[in-house]
Coordinates of C-alpha atoms in Angstrom, one line a residue:
M24 CA -9.6 -13.1 -21.5
P25 CA -12.9 -11.3 -20.4
T26 CA -14.6 -9.6 -23.3
G27 CA -17.9 -8.1 -22.4
R28 CA -20.8 -7.8 -19.9
P29 CA -21.0 -10.7 -17.5
P30 CA -23.6 -13.2 -18.5
A31 CA -26.7 -13.6 -16.4
R32 CA -25.9 -16.0 -13.5
D33 CA -26.8 -16.7 -9.9
N34 CA -25.3 -14.7 -7.2
P35 CA -22.4 -16.9 -5.9
A36 CA -23.3 -15.9 -2.4
A37 CA -26.6 -17.8 -2.8
G38 CA -25.1 -21.1 -1.9
I39 CA -23.3 -19.9 1.3
T40 CA -24.4 -21.6 4.5
G41 CA -23.6 -20.5 8.0
R42 CA -22.4 -17.2 9.3
V43 CA -19.7 -15.1 7.7
A44 CA -17.6 -12.2 9.1
L45 CA -15.9 -9.7 6.9
V46 CA -12.9 -8.0 8.7
G47 CA -11.8 -4.8 7.0
C48 CA -15.0 -4.4 5.0
N49 CA -14.6 -0.7 4.2
G50 CA -11.8 -1.0 1.7
F51 CA -12.2 -1.2 -2.1
I52 CA -12.5 -4.9 -2.2
G53 CA -14.4 -5.1 1.1
R54 CA -17.1 -2.8 -0.1
A55 CA -17.6 -4.9 -3.2
V56 CA -17.9 -8.1 -1.2
T57 CA -20.3 -6.4 1.2
R58 CA -22.6 -5.4 -1.7
L59 CA -22.5 -9.0 -3.0
L60 CA -23.1 -10.8 0.3
G61 CA -25.2 -8.4 2.2
P62 CA -28.6 -8.9 0.4
V63 CA -28.2 -12.7 0.5
L64 CA -26.8 -13.4 4.0
G65 CA -28.8 -10.8 5.9
E66 CA -28.2 -11.1 9.6
R67 CA -25.8 -14.0 9.0
L68 CA -23.3 -11.4 7.9
T69 CA -21.0 -9.6 10.4
L70 CA -19.1 -6.5 9.3
V71 CA -16.0 -5.7 11.3
N72 CA -14.0 -2.5 10.7
R73 CA -11.5 -0.3 12.6
S74 CA -13.9 2.6 12.4
E75 CA -17.7 3.1 12.1
L76 CA -19.1 2.3 8.7
G77 CA -20.9 5.0 6.6
P78 CA -24.6 5.1 6.1
V79 CA -24.3 3.4 2.6
F80 CA -23.7 0.1 4.4
E81 CA -27.3 0.3 5.7
R82 CA -28.4 -0.1 2.1
W83 CA -25.9 -2.7 1.1
A84 CA -26.3 -4.9 4.2
P85 CA -29.2 -3.6 6.3
S86 CA -29.5 -6.7 8.5
A87 CA -25.8 -7.3 9.0
L88 CA -24.3 -7.1 12.5
R89 CA -21.6 -4.5 12.9
A90 CA -18.6 -4.1 15.1
V91 CA -15.8 -1.7 15.5
A92 CA -12.4 -3.2 16.4
D93 CA -8.8 -2.4 15.6
L94 CA -6.1 -4.9 14.9
A95 CA -4.0 -3.2 17.5
E96 CA -6.2 -5.3 19.8
P97 CA -6.3 -8.7 18.0
D98 CA -8.4 -10.5 20.6
R99 CA -11.1 -7.8 20.3
V100 CA -11.2 -8.2 16.5
A101 CA -11.6 -12.0 16.9
A102 CA -14.3 -11.6 19.5
A103 CA -16.1 -9.2 17.1
C104 CA -16.4 -12.0 14.6
G105 CA -18.9 -13.6 17.0
D106 CA -19.9 -17.2 16.0
A107 CA -19.1 -16.8 12.3
E108 CA -17.9 -20.1 10.8
T109 CA -16.0 -18.3 8.1
V110 CA -14.0 -15.2 8.5
V111 CA -12.7 -13.2 5.5
D112 CA -9.6 -11.2 6.3
L113 CA -9.8 -8.1 4.0
V114 CA -7.5 -5.9 6.0
A115 CA -5.4 -3.6 3.9
D116 CA -1.7 -3.3 4.6
G117 CA -1.2 0.0 3.0
T118 CA 0.1 0.5 -0.5
P119 CA 3.5 -0.4 -2.0
A120 CA 4.5 3.2 -1.7
S121 CA 3.3 3.6 1.9
V122 CA 5.0 0.4 3.0
H123 CA 8.2 1.1 1.1
G124 CA 9.9 2.7 4.1
L125 CA 9.2 0.0 6.6
D126 CA 12.2 -1.7 8.2
L127 CA 12.3 -5.4 9.1
R128 CA 11.4 -4.7 12.7
R129 CA 8.2 -2.9 11.7
I130 CA 7.3 -5.7 9.2
H131 CA 7.8 -8.2 12.0
H132 CA 5.5 -6.2 14.3
L133 CA 2.7 -5.9 11.8
T134 CA 3.0 -9.6 11.0
A135 CA 2.9 -10.5 14.7
L136 CA -0.4 -8.5 15.2
R137 CA -2.0 -10.4 12.3
C138 CA -0.8 -13.8 13.6
D139 CA -2.2 -12.9 17.0
F140 CA -5.6 -12.1 15.4
H141 CA -5.5 -15.4 13.4
A142 CA -4.6 -17.4 16.4
A143 CA -7.4 -15.8 18.4
L144 CA -9.9 -16.9 15.7
A145 CA -8.9 -20.5 16.3
A146 CA -10.6 -20.4 19.7
R147 CA -13.8 -21.3 17.9
P148 CA -13.5 -24.9 16.7
G149 CA -14.2 -25.6 13.1
R150 CA -13.7 -22.0 11.9
H151 CA -12.3 -21.4 8.4
L152 CA -10.3 -18.2 7.5
I153 CA -9.9 -16.8 4.0
L154 CA -7.0 -14.4 3.7
T155 CA -6.8 -11.9 0.8
S156 CA -3.2 -11.3 -0.2
S157 CA -1.2 -9.8 -3.2
G158 CA -0.9 -11.6 -6.5
G159 CA 1.9 -9.5 -7.7
A160 CA 4.1 -8.4 -4.8
V161 CA 4.7 -11.9 -3.2
Y162 CA 6.0 -13.5 -6.5
G163 CA 8.3 -10.7 -7.5
E164 CA 9.6 -10.6 -11.1
A165 CA 7.6 -13.1 -13.1
G166 CA 8.5 -12.5 -16.7
A167 CA 6.1 -12.8 -19.6
T168 CA 4.7 -16.2 -18.6
P169 CA 1.7 -16.3 -16.3
V170 CA 2.9 -17.4 -12.8
S171 CA 1.2 -20.3 -11.0
E172 CA 0.8 -20.8 -7.3
S173 CA 3.7 -23.4 -7.3
R174 CA 6.2 -20.7 -8.3
A175 CA 8.6 -19.8 -5.5
E176 CA 7.9 -16.5 -3.9
R177 CA 10.6 -13.8 -4.4
P178 CA 9.3 -10.5 -3.1
A179 CA 11.4 -7.6 -4.3
A180 CA 10.1 -4.9 -2.1
P181 CA 9.0 -4.4 1.6
Y182 CA 5.3 -4.6 0.6
G183 CA 5.7 -8.0 -0.9
L184 CA 7.8 -9.2 2.1
L185 CA 5.0 -8.0 4.5
K186 CA 2.3 -9.8 2.5
L187 CA 4.3 -13.0 2.3
S188 CA 5.2 -12.8 6.0
I189 CA 1.5 -12.6 6.9
E190 CA 0.8 -15.6 4.7
Q191 CA 3.5 -17.7 6.2
G192 CA 2.5 -16.6 9.7
L193 CA -1.0 -17.8 9.0
A194 CA 0.3 -21.2 7.8
H195 CA 2.2 -21.5 11.1
V196 CA -0.9 -20.5 13.1
G197 CA -2.9 -23.2 11.3
R198 CA -0.4 -25.9 12.1
A199 CA -0.2 -24.9 15.7
T200 CA -3.9 -24.4 16.4
G201 CA -5.8 -26.4 13.8
L202 CA -7.3 -23.3 12.2
T203 CA -8.0 -24.0 8.5
W204 CA -7.3 -21.3 5.9
T205 CA -7.3 -20.4 2.3
T206 CA -5.2 -17.6 0.7
L207 CA -6.4 -15.7 -2.3
R208 CA -3.6 -13.9 -4.1
I209 CA -5.3 -11.0 -5.9
A210 CA -3.9 -9.2 -8.9
N211 CA -4.5 -5.4 -9.5
P212 CA -8.2 -4.7 -8.9
Y213 CA -10.0 -1.9 -10.7
G214 CA -13.5 -0.7 -11.1
P215 CA -16.0 2.0 -9.9
G216 CA -15.4 3.6 -6.6
Q217 CA -11.6 3.0 -6.5
Q218 CA -9.6 5.7 -4.7
V219 CA -6.5 7.0 -6.4
R220 CA -3.7 6.1 -4.0
R221 CA 0.1 6.4 -4.2
G222 CA 1.4 3.4 -6.1
Q223 CA -2.0 1.8 -6.7
G224 CA -5.1 2.4 -8.7
V225 CA -3.6 2.8 -12.1
V226 CA -6.9 2.5 -14.0
A227 CA -8.6 4.9 -11.7
A228 CA -5.7 7.4 -12.0
L229 CA -5.8 7.3 -15.8
V230 CA -9.6 7.8 -15.9
Q231 CA -9.2 10.8 -13.6
A232 CA -6.4 12.2 -15.7
S233 CA -8.6 11.9 -18.8
L234 CA -11.8 13.3 -17.2
N235 CA -10.1 16.2 -15.6
D236 CA -7.2 16.9 -17.9
I237 CA -4.5 16.5 -15.3
P238 CA -1.1 14.7 -15.6
F239 CA -0.8 11.0 -15.0
Q240 CA 2.2 10.1 -13.0
L241 CA 4.0 7.3 -14.9
R242 CA 6.6 5.3 -12.9
G243 CA 8.9 3.8 -15.5
D244 CA 8.8 3.8 -19.3
G245 CA 5.3 2.3 -19.8
G246 CA 6.6 -1.1 -20.7
E247 CA 5.7 -2.6 -17.3
V248 CA 3.2 -5.4 -17.5
R249 CA 0.4 -5.9 -15.0
D250 CA -2.6 -8.2 -14.5
F251 CA -5.8 -6.2 -14.0
V252 CA -9.0 -7.8 -12.6
H253 CA -12.4 -6.1 -12.0
V254 CA -13.3 -5.7 -8.3
A255 CA -16.8 -7.3 -8.9
D256 CA -15.1 -10.4 -10.3
V257 CA -12.8 -10.5 -7.2
A258 CA -15.9 -10.2 -5.0
E259 CA -17.4 -13.2 -6.7
A260 CA -14.2 -15.3 -6.3
I261 CA -14.3 -14.5 -2.6
A262 CA -17.9 -15.5 -2.3
L263 CA -17.2 -18.8 -4.1
A264 CA -14.3 -19.4 -1.7
V265 CA -16.6 -18.9 1.2
R266 CA -19.1 -21.2 -0.3
V267 CA -16.6 -24.0 -0.9
G268 CA -15.2 -23.4 2.6
R269 CA -13.0 -26.0 4.4
D270 CA -12.6 -28.1 1.3
L271 CA -10.1 -25.5 0.3
A272 CA -8.0 -25.8 3.5
G273 CA -4.4 -25.0 2.9
E274 CA -4.9 -23.8 -0.7
I275 CA -3.3 -20.8 -2.2
I276 CA -5.3 -19.5 -5.3
N277 CA -4.5 -16.8 -7.8
I278 CA -7.3 -14.4 -8.6
G279 CA -6.6 -12.3 -11.7
S280 CA -7.5 -11.9 -15.4
G281 CA -4.7 -14.2 -16.6
T282 CA -3.8 -11.5 -19.2
G283 CA -1.0 -9.0 -19.0
R284 CA -1.4 -5.4 -20.0
R285 CA 1.4 -3.0 -20.7
I286 CA 0.9 0.3 -18.9
G287 CA 1.7 2.1 -22.2
D288 CA -1.1 0.2 -23.9
L289 CA -3.4 1.0 -21.0
I290 CA -2.7 4.7 -21.5
R291 CA -3.5 4.5 -25.2
L292 CA -6.7 2.6 -24.3
V293 CA -7.9 5.3 -22.0
E294 CA -6.9 8.0 -24.5
E295 CA -9.0 6.3 -27.3
A296 CA -12.0 5.8 -25.0
G297 CA -11.8 9.4 -23.7
R298 CA -11.0 10.8 -27.1
R299 CA -8.2 13.0 -25.7
P300 CA -4.5 12.7 -25.1
I301 CA -3.3 12.2 -21.5
R302 CA -0.5 14.3 -20.2
I303 CA 2.3 12.1 -18.8
E304 CA 4.5 13.1 -15.9
T305 CA 7.4 10.6 -15.7
M306 CA 8.4 9.7 -12.2
P307 CA 11.3 7.5 -11.0
Q308 CA 10.5 3.9 -10.1
M309 CA 10.5 2.8 -6.6
P310 CA 13.3 0.3 -5.7
G311 CA 12.1 -3.2 -6.1
E312 CA 9.5 -2.3 -8.8
I313 CA 8.9 -5.4 -10.9
R314 CA 8.8 -5.3 -14.7
S315 CA 6.2 -8.0 -15.4
N316 CA 3.6 -9.9 -13.5
I317 CA 0.7 -12.0 -14.9
L318 CA -1.2 -14.6 -12.9
D319 CA -2.1 -18.1 -14.0
I320 CA -5.7 -18.4 -12.9
G321 CA -6.3 -22.0 -13.9
K322 CA -6.4 -23.3 -10.3
A323 CA -9.3 -20.8 -9.5
G324 CA -11.3 -22.3 -12.4
R325 CA -10.7 -25.9 -11.2
L326 CA -11.3 -25.4 -7.4
L327 CA -13.8 -22.5 -7.4
G328 CA -15.5 -22.8 -10.8
W329 CA -14.6 -19.1 -11.2
Q330 CA -13.4 -17.1 -14.1
P331 CA -13.4 -13.3 -14.7
H332 CA -16.3 -12.0 -16.8
R333 CA -15.9 -8.2 -16.9
S334 CA -14.0 -6.5 -19.7
L335 CA -11.4 -3.9 -18.9
E336 CA -12.2 -2.0 -22.2
R337 CA -15.9 -1.8 -21.5
T338 CA -15.4 -0.8 -17.9
I339 CA -13.0 2.0 -18.9
H340 CA -15.6 3.2 -21.4
L341 CA -18.3 3.2 -18.7
L342 CA -16.1 5.0 -16.3
L343 CA -15.4 7.7 -18.8
T344 CA -18.9 8.1 -20.3
E345 CA -21.5 6.4 -18.1
P346 CA -20.5 6.6 -14.5
T347 CA -23.8 5.4 -13.1
G348 CA -23.8 2.5 -15.5
A349 CA -20.4 1.5 -14.4
T350 CA -21.6 1.6 -10.8
A351 CA -24.4 -0.7 -11.7
E352 CA -22.1 -3.2 -13.3
A353 CA -19.8 -3.2 -10.2
A354 CA -22.8 -3.9 -7.9
D355 CA -24.8 -6.1 -10.2
D356 CA -27.9 -4.0 -9.4
P357 CA -29.1 -0.6 -10.7
P358 CA -28.0 2.5 -8.9
T359 CA -30.4 4.2 -6.6
A360 CA -31.0 7.9 -6.2
E361 CA -28.6 7.8 -3.2
D362 CA -25.8 6.8 -5.6
V363 CA -26.1 9.9 -7.7
A364 CA -27.5 12.6 -5.4
Q365 CA -26.6 13.6 -1.9
V366 CA -28.4 15.8 0.6
R367 CA -27.1 19.3 0.5
M368 CA -25.5 20.8 3.6
P369 CA -28.2 22.7 5.4
S370 CA -25.7 25.4 6.4
F371 CA -25.2 26.4 2.7
P372 CA -27.5 28.5 0.7
S373 CA -29.7 26.7 -1.9
A374 CA -27.3 25.3 -4.5
Q375 CA -27.7 26.3 -8.1
A376 CA -25.4 25.3 -10.9
K377 CA -23.4 28.4 -11.9
A378 CA -20.1 29.4 -13.5
P379 CA -17.2 28.1 -11.3
P380 CA -15.3 30.7 -9.3
K381 CA -12.0 31.8 -10.5
G382 CA -9.3 29.7 -9.0
P383 CA -9.2 26.3 -7.3
L384 CA -10.7 25.1 -4.0
W385 CA -8.4 25.3 -1.1
F386 CA -9.2 22.9 1.7
F387 CA -7.6 23.3 5.1
L388 CA -7.4 20.1 7.1
H389 CA -7.7 21.6 10.6
I390 CA -5.9 19.6 13.3
P391 CA -7.1 21.0 16.7
K392 CA -4.8 23.5 18.5
T393 CA -2.5 24.2 15.5
A394 CA -3.6 27.9 15.0
G395 CA -6.0 26.6 12.4
S396 CA -8.8 28.9 13.5
S397 CA -6.7 32.0 12.8
L398 CA -5.6 30.8 9.4
R399 CA -9.2 29.8 8.5
S400 CA -10.4 33.2 9.4
E401 CA -8.0 34.9 7.0
L402 CA -8.4 32.5 4.2
A403 CA -12.2 32.6 4.3
G404 CA -12.0 36.4 4.3
G405 CA -10.2 36.4 1.0
L406 CA -11.7 33.4 -0.8
A407 CA -15.4 33.2 -1.6
P408 CA -17.6 31.3 -1.6
N409 CA -16.4 29.3 1.4
A410 CA -17.7 26.9 4.0
N411 CA -16.7 25.4 7.3
V412 CA -17.5 21.6 7.3
T413 CA -19.0 20.9 10.7
V414 CA -20.2 17.7 12.3
A415 CA -23.7 17.5 13.6
Q416 CA -23.6 17.4 17.4
S417 CA -27.2 16.7 18.1
D418 CA -27.5 13.3 16.3
S419 CA -26.8 11.0 19.2
G420 CA -28.1 8.0 17.2
R421 CA -24.9 7.7 15.1
T422 CA -21.2 7.7 16.2
F423 CA -19.1 10.8 15.8
E424 CA -17.1 9.2 13.0
I425 CA -20.2 8.3 11.0
R426 CA -21.4 11.9 11.4
R427 CA -18.0 13.1 10.3
D428 CA -18.2 11.0 7.1
A429 CA -21.7 12.3 6.5
A430 CA -20.6 15.9 6.9
F431 CA -17.8 15.4 4.3
D432 CA -20.2 13.6 2.0
R433 CA -22.5 16.7 2.1
F434 CA -19.6 19.0 1.5
L435 CA -18.5 17.0 -1.6
A436 CA -22.0 17.0 -3.0
E437 CA -22.4 20.8 -2.4
H438 CA -19.0 21.5 -4.0
A439 CA -19.9 19.4 -7.0
V440 CA -22.9 21.7 -7.9
R441 CA -21.8 25.0 -6.3
P442 CA -18.0 25.1 -6.5
L443 CA -16.2 26.7 -3.5
R444 CA -13.0 28.6 -3.2
F445 CA -12.2 27.7 0.4
A446 CA -13.4 25.1 3.0
S447 CA -12.0 23.8 6.2
G448 CA -13.0 21.5 9.0
H449 CA -11.8 19.0 11.7
M450 CA -11.8 16.3 9.0
R451 CA -9.3 13.4 8.9
W452 CA -7.3 12.3 5.9
R453 CA -9.6 9.3 5.7
Q454 CA -12.4 11.7 4.7
V455 CA -10.3 14.4 2.9
R456 CA -8.6 11.9 0.6
R457 CA -11.8 11.7 -1.4
L458 CA -11.6 15.3 -2.4
P459 CA -8.8 15.0 -5.0
A460 CA -10.7 12.2 -6.7
Q461 CA -13.7 14.5 -7.2
D462 CA -11.8 17.7 -7.8
P463 CA -8.2 17.0 -8.9
Q464 CA -7.5 20.8 -9.0
A465 CA -8.3 21.2 -5.3
R466 CA -5.4 22.3 -3.1
L467 CA -4.9 20.8 0.4
A468 CA -3.2 22.5 3.3
T469 CA -2.7 21.9 7.0
M470 CA -0.5 23.0 10.0
L471 CA 1.6 20.9 12.4
R472 CA 2.7 21.7 15.9
D473 CA 5.1 20.3 18.4
P474 CA 3.2 17.7 20.3
V475 CA 4.2 19.0 23.7
T476 CA 2.7 22.5 23.2
R477 CA -0.2 21.1 21.3
V478 CA -1.3 18.8 24.1
V479 CA -0.9 21.5 26.7
S480 CA -2.8 23.9 24.6
A481 CA -5.6 21.4 24.1
Y482 CA -5.8 20.7 27.8
R483 CA -5.9 24.4 28.7
Y484 CA -8.6 25.1 26.0
M485 CA -10.9 22.3 27.1
R486 CA -11.0 23.7 30.7
T487 CA -12.5 27.0 29.6
P488 CA -16.0 28.0 28.7
M489 CA -14.9 28.2 25.1
H490 CA -15.3 24.4 25.2
P491 CA -19.0 23.8 26.0
P492 CA -18.6 20.6 28.0
H493 CA -15.7 22.1 30.0
E494 CA -17.2 21.3 33.4
D495 CA -17.5 17.6 32.5
F496 CA -13.9 17.7 31.2
I497 CA -12.6 19.2 34.4
R498 CA -14.3 16.5 36.4
E499 CA -12.9 13.7 34.2
F500 CA -9.4 15.2 33.9
P501 CA -8.6 17.1 37.1
R502 CA -4.9 17.1 36.3
I503 CA -3.0 17.4 33.0
E504 CA -1.4 14.1 33.9
D505 CA -4.8 12.4 33.7
F506 CA -5.4 13.9 30.3
I507 CA -2.0 12.8 29.0
E508 CA -2.6 9.2 30.0
H509 CA -6.0 8.9 28.3
S510 CA -5.6 7.1 25.0
A511 CA -8.2 9.2 23.1
H512 CA -6.0 12.3 23.4
R513 CA -2.7 10.7 22.2
N514 CA -1.1 11.2 18.8
Y515 CA -3.7 13.5 17.5
M516 CA -1.8 14.6 14.4
A517 CA -1.3 10.9 13.4
M518 CA -4.9 10.3 14.0
F519 CA -5.9 13.1 11.6
L520 CA -3.3 12.4 8.9
S521 CA -3.0 8.6 8.8
E522 CA -4.1 6.6 5.7
Y523 CA -4.4 3.5 7.9
D524 CA -3.8 2.6 11.5
D525 CA -0.1 2.4 12.5
E526 CA 1.0 4.0 9.2
P527 CA 4.7 4.9 9.6
A528 CA 5.5 8.5 10.2
S529 CA 7.8 8.6 7.2
S530 CA 4.9 7.5 5.0
I531 CA 2.6 10.2 6.4
A532 CA 5.4 12.8 5.8
D533 CA 5.9 11.6 2.2
R534 CA 2.1 11.9 1.5
L535 CA 2.1 15.4 3.0
E536 CA 4.9 16.4 0.6
S537 CA 3.3 14.7 -2.5
T538 CA -0.4 15.5 -1.9
F539 CA -0.6 18.7 0.0
A540 CA 0.0 22.1 -1.6
F541 CA 1.4 23.4 1.7
V542 CA 2.0 22.2 5.2
G543 CA 3.1 24.8 7.7
L544 CA 4.6 24.7 11.2
Y545 CA 3.1 26.4 14.2
E546 CA 6.7 27.1 15.5
D547 CA 7.3 29.2 12.3
Y548 CA 3.8 30.6 12.2
S549 CA 4.5 34.0 10.7
L550 CA 6.4 32.5 7.7
S551 CA 3.9 29.6 7.3
R552 CA 0.9 32.1 7.3
A553 CA 2.5 34.4 4.8
V554 CA 3.4 31.6 2.4
L555 CA -0.1 30.0 2.6
L556 CA -1.9 33.3 2.1
K557 CA 0.3 34.1 -0.9
L558 CA -0.2 30.7 -2.5
A559 CA -3.9 31.0 -2.1
G560 CA -3.8 34.5 -3.6
V561 CA -5.1 36.2 -0.4
T562 CA -3.6 39.6 0.5
A563 CA -2.0 39.4 3.9
A564 CA -3.3 42.0 6.5
E565 CA -2.0 42.5 10.0
E566 CA -1.4 39.1 11.7
R567 CA -4.2 38.2 14.1
H568 CA -5.2 35.3 16.3
V569 CA -8.8 34.2 16.8
R570 CA -10.2 31.9 19.5
K571 CA -7.1 32.3 21.6
T572 CA -7.4 30.4 24.9
P573 CA -7.6 32.8 27.8
D574 CA -5.3 32.5 30.8
L575 CA -7.5 31.5 33.7
P576 CA -6.7 30.0 37.1
V577 CA -8.6 26.8 36.2
N578 CA -6.3 26.1 33.1
E579 CA -2.9 27.0 34.5
V580 CA -0.2 24.4 33.7
T581 CA 3.3 24.5 35.2
P582 CA 5.8 23.4 32.6
S583 CA 8.5 21.0 33.6
A584 CA 11.0 18.6 32.1
D585 CA 9.1 15.6 33.5
L586 CA 5.8 16.9 32.0
E587 CA 7.5 17.2 28.6
R588 CA 9.0 13.8 28.9
R589 CA 5.6 12.2 29.7
I590 CA 3.9 14.0 26.8
R591 CA 6.5 12.9 24.3
A592 CA 6.5 9.3 25.6
R593 CA 2.7 9.1 25.1
N594 CA 2.8 10.8 21.7
E595 CA 5.7 9.1 19.9
R596 CA 4.1 9.0 16.5
D597 CA 3.2 12.7 16.6
C598 CA 6.8 13.5 17.7
E599 CA 8.2 11.6 14.8
I600 CA 5.8 13.2 12.3
H601 CA 6.7 16.7 13.6
A602 CA 10.4 16.0 13.6
L603 CA 10.4 14.7 10.1
W604 CA 8.4 17.7 8.8
R605 CA 10.4 20.2 10.8
D606 CA 13.6 18.9 9.1
R607 CA 12.0 19.2 5.6
H608 CA 10.6 22.7 6.5
E609 CA 14.0 23.9 7.6
R610 CA 15.8 22.6 4.5
R611 CA 13.4 24.6 2.3
R612 CA 12.9 27.7 4.5
A613 CA 15.3 29.8 2.4
E614 CA 13.2 28.9 -0.7
W615 CA 10.0 30.0 1.0
V616 CA 11.6 33.3 2.1
A617 CA 12.7 33.9 -1.5
F618 CA 9.2 33.0 -2.7
L619 CA 7.7 35.7 -0.4
A620 CA 10.2 38.3 -1.5
A621 CA 9.5 37.6 -5.2
P622 CA 6.7 39.6 -7.1
S623 CA 3.4 37.9 -7.0
D624 CA 2.9 35.6 -10.0
A625 CA -0.6 34.1 -10.1
R626 CA 0.4 31.5 -12.7
A627 CA 3.4 30.3 -10.6
Q628 CA 1.3 30.1 -7.5
M629 CA -1.3 28.0 -9.3
E630 CA 1.3 25.5 -10.4
I631 CA 2.7 24.8 -7.0
V632 CA 1.9 21.3 -6.1
G633 CA 3.1 19.3 -3.1
G634 CA 4.9 22.4 -1.8
T635 CA 7.3 22.5 -4.7
L636 CA 8.3 26.0 -5.7
P637 CA 8.0 27.0 -9.4

């Protein structure tokens, strides 16, 4: 059992020869591996991710090659790995909660995509693949005894079945193509920088609950036992596996602490370190939730020469009391000024620490052409101070997604020192999900719209002078049919709301219900507007619409059954998200009407979370 600060030792990446590609390097584990390998491998490291990487990667791995590729195109991802002799597959497959609703057909589809990627890697002879998998989900219920790699797999939930299917698919690819592989089954990682996600990140969620005096959602009775391992220890295990390479061909290796922790004991540990009780909100367990899982890590010691060094107790203490010190331990180097200070948004006045405004921050995730501009105008008029998070248009040296990340980083930094009451922007969930971790009291809201009218509205708007490059747009898309067929303009709502690529619509709808304070419907705009304004404590004036698209000859669209069919066929995910939310909205519409009719109650409004009426 790890007991203290890791002893001084060489970076395990120092002995790596050849080129290495990290696929999916922007996740919790991927970022830790990048920080470990980047300074050592230099230009021998290739970073592959489904979206552009943020500027912090320039510091972690300044000489590394970068590529953007999505697993929806497996051959492209494999090609992005270049001539790397070793590829580390760090791609996340969601969380147990987000994958819970997947049916067998969807699991088969995701497994097939991964197999296609692994098979494409085999085109380069002599290549070795390291797959990161789950150390808990694939084994299922394990009891009190640490489970070894020889134990039969018995996944009890869809997440474990998906992970095991990918493992078995890789084994089949290896037999068919000669690709050598090693699978690392990783326990529950924890450490600095972990995002609190549904069904994962127990340590991070407890630390946030202690620091911010918010409830911790406990699924079960606290007697559940889990194996927790520090993310920096995981990164070192991966580096050692890369260093050993093909000598580990065909091996499955557990990576954990080898020690079980009861969730109830973990709660008490955080309470003692934080010197305050944690409020517990008991939640029902998900079907297939296992009672106990502890990994036997003896094989990792024998084959990798690896053992975990970092202490859970010490890390919790650092996370609660010395956040910059905790960051240093995770990275094995001291934090720089960039870690603890961000450039302020130039559009804001000079930030000065002051008493926080009364009431929480409301953030409106603005999906284009959902009447968000009108709602933003009213909310900003009643909640001050406020800000609109905008993306720099003149910085052509960076991709738009990198600039979007930077804009949200600046907003978070500004809000930390100069708390806001309202903000909005064309930000995606992949940016916005960081806000609750920094400010657990923040309220999230958004609007959805039927994909047919949203697509038509977007096309009409972008053909007018309200859209600066409208002339270029008209030349590129002379007909609405051309616009519909372009992949960049499909499934916009899913693009803005997804946690990961191809996330099921049911998972997105569940997250909207559990994480957002309110989600309205354009088709029921008057009610949605009234509810949102009342929740935010803004007095509703006469309903008004801003930035309404003018009717011009150049943007005229003739509706037809065929046009609607084509739009729905090209926006299936958006249609499913909208249908799911429309049903939930309709089931609760009477409650919202009653809420609007009731006298205003500031306390009740403040306690509404996830759209649940008090």
